[in-house]
Every structure is written in structure tokens, then in C-alpha cells.
Tab-separated table of C-alpha atoms in Angstrom:
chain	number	residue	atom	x	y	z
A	1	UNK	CA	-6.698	-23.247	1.789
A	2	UNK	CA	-5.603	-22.236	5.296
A	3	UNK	CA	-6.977	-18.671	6.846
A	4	UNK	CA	-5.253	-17.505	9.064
A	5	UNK	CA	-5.851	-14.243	11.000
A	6	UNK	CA	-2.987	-12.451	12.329
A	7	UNK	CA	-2.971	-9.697	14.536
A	8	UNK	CA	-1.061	-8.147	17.509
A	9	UNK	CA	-0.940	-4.968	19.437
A	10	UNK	CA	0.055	-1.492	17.230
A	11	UNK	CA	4.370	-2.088	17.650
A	12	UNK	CA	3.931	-5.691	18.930
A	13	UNK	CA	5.679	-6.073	15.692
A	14	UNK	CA	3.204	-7.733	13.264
A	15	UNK	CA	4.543	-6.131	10.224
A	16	UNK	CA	7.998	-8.403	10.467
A	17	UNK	CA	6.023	-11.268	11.737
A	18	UNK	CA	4.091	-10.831	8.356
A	19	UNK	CA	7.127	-9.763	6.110
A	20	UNK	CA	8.287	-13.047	7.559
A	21	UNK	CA	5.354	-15.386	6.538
A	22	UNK	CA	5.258	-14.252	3.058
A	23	UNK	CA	8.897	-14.497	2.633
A	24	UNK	CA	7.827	-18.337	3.442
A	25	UNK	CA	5.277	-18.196	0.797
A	26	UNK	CA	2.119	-17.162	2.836
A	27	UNK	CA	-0.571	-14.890	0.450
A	28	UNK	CA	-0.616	-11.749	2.494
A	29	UNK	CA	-4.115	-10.128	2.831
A	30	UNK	CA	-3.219	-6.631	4.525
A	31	UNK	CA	-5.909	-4.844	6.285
A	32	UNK	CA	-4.411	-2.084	6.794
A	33	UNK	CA	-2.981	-1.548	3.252
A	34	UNK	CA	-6.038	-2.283	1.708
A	35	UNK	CA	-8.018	0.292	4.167
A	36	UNK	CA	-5.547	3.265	2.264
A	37	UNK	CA	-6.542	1.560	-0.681
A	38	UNK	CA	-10.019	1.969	-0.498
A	39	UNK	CA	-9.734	5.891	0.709
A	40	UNK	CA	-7.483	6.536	-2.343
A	41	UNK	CA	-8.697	9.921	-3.970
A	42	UNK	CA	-11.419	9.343	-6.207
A	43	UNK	CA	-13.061	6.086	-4.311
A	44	UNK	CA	-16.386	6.242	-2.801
A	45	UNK	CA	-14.721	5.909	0.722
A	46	UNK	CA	-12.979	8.757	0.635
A	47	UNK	CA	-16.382	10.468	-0.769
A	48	UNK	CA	-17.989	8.774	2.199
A	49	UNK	CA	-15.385	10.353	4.692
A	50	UNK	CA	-15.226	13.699	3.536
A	51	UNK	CA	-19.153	13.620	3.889
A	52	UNK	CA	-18.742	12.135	7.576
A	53	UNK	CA	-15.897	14.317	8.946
A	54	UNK	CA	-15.908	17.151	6.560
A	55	UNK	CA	-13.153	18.960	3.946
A	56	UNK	CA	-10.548	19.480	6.977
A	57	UNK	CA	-9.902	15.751	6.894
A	58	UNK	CA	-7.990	16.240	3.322
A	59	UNK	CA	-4.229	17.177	2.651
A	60	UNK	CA	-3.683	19.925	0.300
A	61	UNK	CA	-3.053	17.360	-2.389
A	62	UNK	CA	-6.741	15.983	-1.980
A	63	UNK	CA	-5.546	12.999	-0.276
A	64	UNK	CA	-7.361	11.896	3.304
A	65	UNK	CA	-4.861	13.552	5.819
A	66	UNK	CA	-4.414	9.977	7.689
A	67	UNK	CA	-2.465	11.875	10.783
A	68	UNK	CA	-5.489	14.407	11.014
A	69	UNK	CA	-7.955	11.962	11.159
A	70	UNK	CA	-6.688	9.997	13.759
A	71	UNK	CA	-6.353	12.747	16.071
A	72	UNK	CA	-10.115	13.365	15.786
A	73	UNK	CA	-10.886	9.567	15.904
A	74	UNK	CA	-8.876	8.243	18.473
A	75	UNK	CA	-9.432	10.985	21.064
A	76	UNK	CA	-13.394	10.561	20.405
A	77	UNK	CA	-14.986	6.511	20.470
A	78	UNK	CA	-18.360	7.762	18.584
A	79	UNK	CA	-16.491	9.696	15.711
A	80	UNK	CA	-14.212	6.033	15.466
A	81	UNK	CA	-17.264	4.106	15.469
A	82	UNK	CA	-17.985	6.019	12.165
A	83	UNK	CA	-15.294	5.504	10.404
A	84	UNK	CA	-15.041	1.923	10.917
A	85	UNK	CA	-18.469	1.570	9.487
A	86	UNK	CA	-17.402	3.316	6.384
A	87	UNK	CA	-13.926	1.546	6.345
A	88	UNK	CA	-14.795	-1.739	7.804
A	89	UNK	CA	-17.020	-2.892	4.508
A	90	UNK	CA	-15.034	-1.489	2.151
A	91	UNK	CA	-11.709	-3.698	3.688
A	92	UNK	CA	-13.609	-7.036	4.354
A	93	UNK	CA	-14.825	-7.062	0.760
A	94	UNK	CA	-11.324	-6.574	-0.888
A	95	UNK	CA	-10.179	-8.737	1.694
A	96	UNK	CA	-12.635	-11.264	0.237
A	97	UNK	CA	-11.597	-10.889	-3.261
A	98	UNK	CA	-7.954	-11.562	-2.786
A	99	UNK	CA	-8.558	-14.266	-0.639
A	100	UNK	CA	-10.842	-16.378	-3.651
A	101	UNK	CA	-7.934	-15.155	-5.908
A	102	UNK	CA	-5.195	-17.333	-3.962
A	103	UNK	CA	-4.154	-21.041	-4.686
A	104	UNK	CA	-6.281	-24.317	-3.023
A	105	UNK	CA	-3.428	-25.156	-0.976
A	106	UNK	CA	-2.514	-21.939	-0.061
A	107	UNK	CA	-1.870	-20.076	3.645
A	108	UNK	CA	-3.855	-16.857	3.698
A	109	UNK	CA	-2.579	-14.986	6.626
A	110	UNK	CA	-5.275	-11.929	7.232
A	111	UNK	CA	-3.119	-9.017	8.847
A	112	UNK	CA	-5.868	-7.523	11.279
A	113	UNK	CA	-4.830	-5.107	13.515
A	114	UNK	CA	-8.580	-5.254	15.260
A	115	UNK	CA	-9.459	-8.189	15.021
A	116	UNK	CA	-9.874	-8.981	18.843
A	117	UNK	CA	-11.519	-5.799	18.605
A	118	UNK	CA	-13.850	-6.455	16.313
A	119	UNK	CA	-14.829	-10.227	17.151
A	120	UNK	CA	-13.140	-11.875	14.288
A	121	UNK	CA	-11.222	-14.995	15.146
A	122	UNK	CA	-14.006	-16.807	14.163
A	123	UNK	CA	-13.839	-16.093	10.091
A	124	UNK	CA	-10.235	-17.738	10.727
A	125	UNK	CA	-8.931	-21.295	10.683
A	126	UNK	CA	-6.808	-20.283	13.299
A	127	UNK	CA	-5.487	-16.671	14.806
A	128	UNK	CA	-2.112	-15.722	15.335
A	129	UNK	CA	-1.097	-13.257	17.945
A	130	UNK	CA	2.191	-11.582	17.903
A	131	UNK	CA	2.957	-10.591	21.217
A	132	UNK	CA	5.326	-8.157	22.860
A	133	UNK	CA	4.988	-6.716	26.828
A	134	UNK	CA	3.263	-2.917	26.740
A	135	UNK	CA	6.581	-0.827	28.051
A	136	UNK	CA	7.770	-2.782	24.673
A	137	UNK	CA	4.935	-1.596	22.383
A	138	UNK	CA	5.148	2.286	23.708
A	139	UNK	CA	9.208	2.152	23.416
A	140	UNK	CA	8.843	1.068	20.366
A	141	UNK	CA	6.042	3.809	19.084
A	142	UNK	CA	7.948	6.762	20.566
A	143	UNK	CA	11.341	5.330	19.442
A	144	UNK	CA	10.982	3.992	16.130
A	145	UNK	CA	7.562	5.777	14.851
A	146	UNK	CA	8.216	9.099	16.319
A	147	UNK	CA	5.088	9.348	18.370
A	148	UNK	CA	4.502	11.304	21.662
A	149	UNK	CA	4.303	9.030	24.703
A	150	UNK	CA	0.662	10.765	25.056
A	151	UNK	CA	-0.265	9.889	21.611
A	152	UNK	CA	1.455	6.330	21.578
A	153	UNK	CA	-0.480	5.522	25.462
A	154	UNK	CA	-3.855	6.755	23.347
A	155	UNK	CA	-3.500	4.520	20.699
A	156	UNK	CA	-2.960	1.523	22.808
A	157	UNK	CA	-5.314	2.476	24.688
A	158	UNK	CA	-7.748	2.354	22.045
A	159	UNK	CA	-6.947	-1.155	21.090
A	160	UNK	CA	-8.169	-4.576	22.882
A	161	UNK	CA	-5.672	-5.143	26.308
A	162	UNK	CA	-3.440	-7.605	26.136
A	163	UNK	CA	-5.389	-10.215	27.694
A	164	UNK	CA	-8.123	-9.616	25.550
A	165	UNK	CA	-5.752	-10.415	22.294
A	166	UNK	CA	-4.386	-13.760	24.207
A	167	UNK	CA	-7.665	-15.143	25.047
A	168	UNK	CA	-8.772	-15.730	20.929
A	169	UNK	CA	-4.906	-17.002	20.132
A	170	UNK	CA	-4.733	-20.175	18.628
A	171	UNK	CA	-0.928	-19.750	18.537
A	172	UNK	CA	0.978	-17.133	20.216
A	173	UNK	CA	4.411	-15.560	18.599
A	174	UNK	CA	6.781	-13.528	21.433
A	175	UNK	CA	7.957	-10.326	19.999
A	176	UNK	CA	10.183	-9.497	23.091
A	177	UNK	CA	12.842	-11.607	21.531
A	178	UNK	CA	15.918	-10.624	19.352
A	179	UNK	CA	15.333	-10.847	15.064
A	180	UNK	CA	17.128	-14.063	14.784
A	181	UNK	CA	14.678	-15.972	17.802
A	182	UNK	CA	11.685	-14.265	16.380
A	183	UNK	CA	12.885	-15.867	12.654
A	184	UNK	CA	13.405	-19.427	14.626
A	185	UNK	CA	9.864	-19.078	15.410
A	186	UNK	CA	8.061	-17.850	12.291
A	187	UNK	CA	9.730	-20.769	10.752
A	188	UNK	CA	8.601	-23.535	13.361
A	189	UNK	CA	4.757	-21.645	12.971
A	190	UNK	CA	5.308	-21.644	9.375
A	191	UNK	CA	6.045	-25.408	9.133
A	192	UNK	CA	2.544	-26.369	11.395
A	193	UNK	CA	0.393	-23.408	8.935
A	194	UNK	CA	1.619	-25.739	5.925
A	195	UNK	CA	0.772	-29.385	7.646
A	196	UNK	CA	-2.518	-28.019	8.713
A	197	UNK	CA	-3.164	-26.303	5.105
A	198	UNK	CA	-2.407	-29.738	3.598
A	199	UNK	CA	-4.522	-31.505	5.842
A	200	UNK	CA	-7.306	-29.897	4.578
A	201	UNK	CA	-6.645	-30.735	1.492
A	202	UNK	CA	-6.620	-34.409	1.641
């Protein structure tokens, strides 16, 4: 088995860079699905949020008002630090399970949006970064994900720089590129995750 963690700046573009490994065959272990999995109504970390931030965190329907929240977080490093620590567990020990649940000779690409962040190329074979220039990333926040420049500049802000990400890449995937270049490239990194994942096999 070949880990592999994958990460990028928020709109760098990892979600097609991922969409595009798993229509290869990669086993997709998605942080950031699995951390709204684990905050579903009913778990213990929503239980362990409410208790942390309080009722206004909830929609109406019960559900952890994700927009809320990150208003309160992002604008505020101590109240982040929080949730992480109740979040952060929770994801690495799905993560875990999935990841023992997936073929020998499979590529498990880990989608980790912090992983720079959070010091975790080393729990990787190797780390993918997907890459894309910063006018790029807030373009494609306000213009695609209907953020406020102010709100799209915060949550970059919040993240590792761009130098930070670059320095733990093992291999480094440009997102400034049209679709059909970026595919040309997902296939070529594709090919080497495969040779390396049989490698280690043998």
C-alpha cells in the first residue's frame, strides 16, 4: 500500500485533482468529508462542539451551522485551536479505519487540507501538493464559491503560505493550467503512485 497525502491551498483545486485520482482507481480518504461525518447530529463531536461553542453554533434543524462556525473560528486562532482538538481525533481515527480497510497494493491518497499546517507529511509515503498562484485561489473563492473577497483573503490567510505547502512536496501538481493539462498530469502522477505502490510490494 502507497499513502499518499494530498493537499493544496482552499481553491488550489484539490477536489478535481482528487476526483481525478480516484477516477484512476486511487482509495480516497477525505478529510474533510469525514470531519462532517463525525459532527453529524447525534455523534459525540457534535456533543463536544455544542459544549465548546455553545447552542448558537446549530441550524434550526439541529445540524452544526458549518457557515456560523467558521465565522467565529477563523476570525479568532484560540477558538480554532479548539475545534481542531475536538475535530482533529475524531478525523485521524476514521481516517485510520478506511485506510486498513483498502487493498495491499492499493494508492491511498489522504485529502488534507492542513496538512502543512498541521505537520503531517511525515505519516505519508509521499505528499502531493496541488498548486495554483494566490490571485488564482481568491478568484476562484469569490467567483465560483460565492465568498466575499474579505472572507476568501481570511481564509487563506488562515492556511500555511504558499511556500510553506511547497517546502513538504514530494511532487508538485500546477493548478494554473486548463482541465485537459491538469488531466495530462494527474495521469503522468498517477502512473509513478502505481510503480512506487508496486515497488513496495515486491
Amino acid at each position: 500500500m502507497l499513502k499518499v497525502g494530498l493537499t493544496g491551498g482552499i481553491g488550489a483545486g484539490k477536489s478535481e485533482v482528487s476526483r481525478l485520482l480516484v477516477e484512476h482507481g486511487a482509495v480516497l480518504v477525505d478529510a474533510d468529508r469525514i470531519a462532517r461525518e463525525v459532527v453529524e447530529p447525534g455523534t459525540p463531536g457534535l456533543a463536544a462542539v455544542v459544549e465548546a461553542f455553545g447552542t448558537e453554533v446549530l441550524a434550526p434543524d439541529g445540524s452544526l451551522d458549518r457557515p456560523g462556525l467558521g465565522s467565529i473560528v477563523f476570525a479568532d486562532p484560540g477558538k480554532l485551536a479548539v475545534l481542531n482538538s475536538i475535530v482533529h481525533p475524531l478525523v485521524g481515527a476514521r481516517s485510520r479505519a478506511l485506510e486498513s480497510a483498502a487493498a495491499p497494493d492499493a494508492v491511498v491518497v489522504h485529502d488534507v487540507p492542513l496538512l502543512a499546517e498541521n505537520s503531517l507529511a511525515g505519516l505519508y509515503d509521499l505528499v502531493i501538493v496541488v498548486d495554483a498562484a494566490p490571485e488564482t485561489q481568491l478568484d476562484r473563492l469569490v467567483r465560483l464559491r460565492g465568498m466575499t473577497e474579505a472572507d476568501a483573503r481570511a481564509r487563506m490567510a488562515a492556511q500555511a503560505t504558499r511556500e510553506q505547502r511547497l517546502a513538504i512536496a514530494d511532487v508538485v501538481i500546477d493548478n494554473d493550467v486548463p482541465l485537459e493539462q491538469l488531466r495530462r498530469r494527474v495521469g503522468e502522477v498517477w502512473a509513478d503512485l502505481v510503480r512506487r505502490a508496486h515497488a513496495r510490494e515486491e
